[in-house]
Amino acid sequence: MTQRLGVVGFPIEHSISPAIQQAALDALGIDARYERWRIAPAELRAWVESLRGPDVLGANVTVPHKEAVVPYLDELSPTARSIGAVNTIVHRDGRLLGANTDVEGFARSLLEAGFDPHGADVVLLGAGGAARAVAVALLGAGVRRLVLFNRGLARAEALAALLGDQPGAGQTTVEAYALDAPALDAHLAQCTLLVNTTSVGLHPGDSLLSVERVPAGALVVDIIYNPPETALLAAARARGARTLNGLPMLVHQAALAFQLWTGREAPLGVMFAAARAALP
Ligand code: ATR
């Protein structure tokens, strides 16, 4: 029986997960088809129930459903539980387990780039769903200071409070500010890692920081992968800073999900190549 997998979202047309996952399944000769499921919020509960079918291995979950699926699952991994968001569902014998591989995917992308976050001073731009996964990964990696800046201060403060409840929180100083706070420049000057998790940068030319404000001595990460070089990363490159886009995080979260579904080691090289080929 051909097994089924897929990614659920709304909209979902632009997801490159099908290209990445199908390439990995094919490379390992696994008889499974990875689909694209466009499901509106009102249909989400019925969709989750459909995953209990005997031919379904599991699913990826993307915007806007990562938090909404949580109450419909039977079990959560510790990471998914602590951040309240699921990007991977694993179906085992009628039970649905929710996991979050974005967290470890981000951590692996940093290590692969040769950056050890332990003891780092970090400026994190944004406080939405993606920021939560990145922040939990950084806390878990033992950064020294994590300073959150968000357009809306309340959301940054809520994320700081959530981080205070995480295991290992004691070794990291967490602060939260509005994006227009004067503290941003001093923290930018000090940081060794700057991460943009906001959607600013999806449109070519848009950046939250002018070129002069980008820290030349830091690793500058933008979790956006399309365009491959956002205006922030272009500014960082112009300043001589090291840069990293969101493609490695995307591929590593995909590889970790693949391993949960199949129990097989993911063919990372195949997945990277498929991701690059699928991008415009
Ligand atoms: P995701 O799941 O991708 O993180 P999200 O939860 O909608 O998406 O979060 C989007 C993030 O981008 C938020 O931090 C948002 O800031 P607010 O919380 O203040 O809305 C940020 N963002 C989006 N557009 C922005 C803009 N024009 N300027 C500054 N920040 C912006």
XYZ file of C-alpha atoms and ligand atoms in Angstrom:
311
model
C 0.000 0.000 0.000
C 1.367 3.399 -0.964
C 1.643 5.499 2.210
C 0.519 9.110 2.308
C 2.045 12.235 3.819
C 1.523 15.902 3.201
C 1.694 19.480 4.327
C -1.397 21.314 5.529
C -1.791 25.083 5.335
C -4.032 27.854 4.075
C -2.825 28.947 1.557
C -0.374 26.166 0.687
C 0.388 26.640 -3.016
C 3.871 28.092 -2.412
C 5.153 25.438 -0.021
C 8.289 23.669 -1.244
C 7.944 20.916 1.371
C 6.398 18.533 -1.220
C 9.492 18.847 -3.432
C 11.894 18.339 -0.506
C 10.066 15.396 1.075
C 9.174 13.548 -2.140
C 12.808 13.705 -3.234
C 13.869 12.150 0.084
C 11.197 9.429 -0.071
C 12.161 8.564 -3.649
C 15.891 8.563 -2.875
C 15.350 5.941 -0.173
C 12.864 3.931 -2.251
C 10.021 4.460 0.241
C 6.605 3.821 -1.321
C 4.900 7.025 -0.205
C 3.359 10.113 -1.766
C 3.745 13.541 -0.173
C 0.769 15.806 -0.923
C -0.238 19.432 -0.510
C -3.394 19.903 1.568
C -5.213 23.247 1.416
C -7.463 23.213 4.467
C -9.409 26.188 5.808
C -9.481 26.715 9.592
C -13.107 25.528 9.833
C -12.130 22.170 8.289
C -9.042 21.592 10.404
C -10.539 19.286 13.011
C -12.041 16.907 10.418
C -8.741 16.957 8.530
C -6.791 15.944 11.650
C -9.169 12.981 12.135
C -8.489 11.882 8.555
C -4.828 11.354 9.494
C -5.801 8.278 11.501
C -6.294 6.329 8.257
C -4.053 3.234 7.909
C -2.240 4.625 4.870
C -1.223 7.932 6.508
C 2.307 8.252 7.944
C 1.872 11.818 9.141
C 1.920 15.445 8.107
C 3.645 18.783 8.244
C 1.694 21.744 9.526
C 2.245 25.312 8.438
C 0.641 28.760 8.673
C -2.015 29.317 10.036
C -2.534 25.940 11.700
C 0.547 25.293 13.875
C -1.175 26.282 17.112
C -4.737 25.378 16.132
C -3.952 21.653 15.640
C -2.657 21.205 19.188
C -5.991 20.395 20.921
C -6.847 17.707 18.344
C -3.706 15.590 18.891
C -3.266 12.678 21.324
C 0.222 13.507 22.550
C 2.820 16.288 22.249
C 6.609 16.159 22.333
C 8.098 18.220 25.185
C 9.217 20.955 22.757
C 5.832 21.177 21.041
C 4.131 21.326 24.420
C 6.372 24.054 25.775
C 5.881 26.374 22.803
C 2.295 25.371 22.036
C 2.935 24.867 18.323
C 3.260 21.783 16.114
C 4.896 21.594 12.689
C 4.992 17.788 12.424
C 2.333 15.171 13.149
C 3.333 11.522 13.374
C 0.661 8.837 12.980
C 1.334 5.621 14.883
C -1.350 2.935 15.173
C -4.256 5.372 15.240
C -2.545 7.812 17.616
C -1.374 11.265 16.569
C 1.798 12.723 18.082
C 2.607 16.412 17.625
C 6.235 17.491 17.382
C 8.040 20.707 16.559
C 11.147 20.264 14.427
C 11.509 24.007 13.710
C 13.344 24.392 17.030
C 16.025 21.769 16.384
C 16.051 22.685 12.678
C 17.119 26.216 13.536
C 19.737 25.000 16.033
C 21.224 22.664 13.426
C 21.338 25.390 10.790
C 23.509 27.516 13.098
C 25.870 24.672 13.949
C 26.168 23.721 10.284
C 27.152 27.333 9.548
C 29.959 26.956 12.102
C 28.289 29.122 14.751
C 28.088 27.817 18.315
C 25.381 29.868 20.067
C 26.561 28.903 23.565
C 27.381 32.159 25.385
C 26.266 34.356 22.468
C 24.676 37.805 22.780
C 21.597 37.704 20.550
C 19.230 40.282 19.093
C 16.018 38.660 17.875
C 13.677 40.702 15.662
C 10.037 39.579 15.854
C 7.897 37.767 18.411
C 5.482 35.689 16.315
C 5.283 31.942 15.848
C 8.622 31.635 14.085
C 10.326 33.763 16.747
C 9.065 31.398 19.424
C 10.768 28.383 17.837
C 14.011 30.323 17.254
C 14.031 31.722 20.791
C 13.456 28.310 22.394
C 16.291 26.875 20.290
C 18.634 29.676 21.392
C 17.696 29.263 25.025
C 18.309 25.529 24.746
C 21.717 26.212 23.215
C 22.696 28.326 26.229
C 22.976 31.830 24.786
C 24.137 34.420 27.347
C 21.700 37.198 26.464
C 18.579 37.140 24.292
C 17.079 40.541 23.540
C 13.695 40.542 21.805
C 12.533 43.477 19.701
C 9.039 43.494 18.228
C 6.819 46.106 16.605
C 4.176 45.320 19.224
C 5.767 45.351 22.687
C 3.068 43.169 24.291
C 3.939 40.231 22.051
C 7.664 40.559 22.855
C 6.844 40.591 26.565
C 4.618 37.534 26.189
C 7.454 35.663 24.469
C 9.909 36.712 27.203
C 7.465 35.355 29.811
C 7.137 32.053 27.940
C 10.933 31.769 27.777
C 11.151 32.335 31.534
C 9.223 29.069 32.019
C 11.537 26.989 29.796
C 14.063 24.499 31.161
C 17.511 26.102 31.242
C 16.055 29.609 31.355
C 18.233 30.563 34.318
C 21.477 30.814 32.345
C 20.090 33.300 29.776
C 19.173 36.942 30.372
C 16.008 37.713 28.394
C 14.802 41.259 27.712
C 11.898 42.544 25.613
C 11.530 45.893 23.856
C 9.480 47.572 21.184
C 11.238 47.739 17.830
C 11.516 51.528 18.012
C 13.120 51.494 21.490
C 16.443 53.392 21.741
C 17.996 50.253 23.301
C 18.132 48.593 19.879
C 21.297 50.352 18.713
C 23.317 49.496 21.829
C 22.254 45.849 21.647
C 22.993 45.673 17.932
C 26.492 47.005 18.585
C 27.119 44.309 21.219
C 25.485 41.271 19.676
C 27.302 38.314 18.133
C 24.121 36.962 16.522
C 21.246 38.880 14.920
C 18.167 36.947 13.764
C 15.233 38.338 11.800
C 12.050 36.295 12.219
C 9.645 38.990 11.004
C 8.052 38.839 7.594
C 9.763 42.109 6.652
C 12.147 41.110 3.889
C 9.722 38.922 1.961
C 9.360 41.888 -0.378
C 12.671 42.694 -2.059
C 14.177 45.883 -0.660
C 12.285 45.858 2.665
C 14.412 45.771 5.818
C 13.886 46.740 9.439
C 17.473 48.014 9.688
C 19.371 50.517 7.575
C 22.781 49.305 6.406
C 24.726 51.326 9.035
C 22.821 49.664 11.898
C 23.663 46.102 10.831
C 26.382 44.705 13.131
C 29.489 43.960 11.077
C 30.943 41.503 13.594
C 27.854 39.330 14.065
C 26.394 36.371 12.236
C 23.255 37.810 10.630
C 20.435 35.308 10.055
C 17.189 35.894 8.212
C 14.824 32.940 8.405
C 13.293 33.977 5.077
C 14.551 31.758 2.222
C 12.665 33.353 -0.690
C 14.162 35.739 -1.715
C 17.427 33.940 -0.863
C 19.102 37.209 0.048
C 16.788 39.668 1.801
C 17.669 43.356 2.006
C 18.888 42.692 5.579
C 21.271 39.966 4.418
C 22.463 42.109 1.513
C 23.210 44.921 3.981
C 25.014 42.493 6.275
C 27.116 41.208 3.389
C 27.931 44.797 2.397
C 29.077 45.413 5.988
C 31.311 42.345 5.896
C 29.184 40.324 8.325
C 28.630 36.596 7.946
C 25.117 35.749 6.748
C 22.707 32.814 6.758
C 19.262 32.592 5.165
C 16.337 30.372 6.137
C 16.920 27.544 3.675
C 19.088 25.406 6.001
C 16.491 25.764 8.788
C 13.769 24.691 6.347
C 15.721 21.659 5.152
C 16.790 20.592 8.655
C 13.244 20.800 10.039
C 12.155 18.721 7.035
C 14.905 16.150 7.635
C 13.958 15.798 11.307
C 10.284 15.310 10.366
C 11.277 12.715 7.746
C 13.204 10.789 10.402
C 10.202 10.828 12.765
C 7.849 9.429 10.095
C 10.127 6.854 8.510
C 12.682 5.974 11.191
C 15.323 6.376 8.472
C 18.187 8.819 8.324
C 17.203 11.674 6.021
C 19.221 12.166 2.810
C 20.206 15.759 3.575
C 22.085 16.406 0.338
C 19.112 15.235 -1.725
C 16.790 17.439 0.303
C 18.990 20.528 -0.069
C 19.227 19.990 -3.824
C 15.452 19.527 -4.148
C 14.801 22.683 -2.114
C 17.124 24.774 -4.283
C 15.602 23.365 -7.462
C 12.072 24.124 -6.261
C 12.800 27.788 -5.562
C 12.260 30.337 -8.319
P 5.300 33.841 11.864
O 4.564 32.592 12.269
O 5.905 33.763 10.505
O 6.277 34.282 12.909
P 3.453 35.856 12.778
O 3.193 35.055 14.015
O 2.309 36.506 12.067
O 4.179 34.972 11.683
O 4.552 36.973 13.152
C 4.974 37.958 12.237
C 6.083 38.778 12.888
O 6.519 39.780 11.941
C 5.640 39.541 14.120
O 6.731 39.684 14.988
C 5.214 40.898 13.530
O 5.228 41.959 14.454
P 3.887 42.271 15.348
O 3.834 41.214 16.399
O 4.134 43.626 15.891
O 2.730 42.207 14.376
C 6.321 41.074 12.507
N 5.982 42.021 11.455
C 5.154 41.822 10.396
N 5.103 42.938 9.618
C 5.919 43.856 10.210
C 6.292 45.200 9.888
N 5.831 45.809 8.800
N 7.159 45.827 10.715
C 7.647 45.218 11.821
N 7.337 43.945 12.166
C 6.479 43.276 11.380
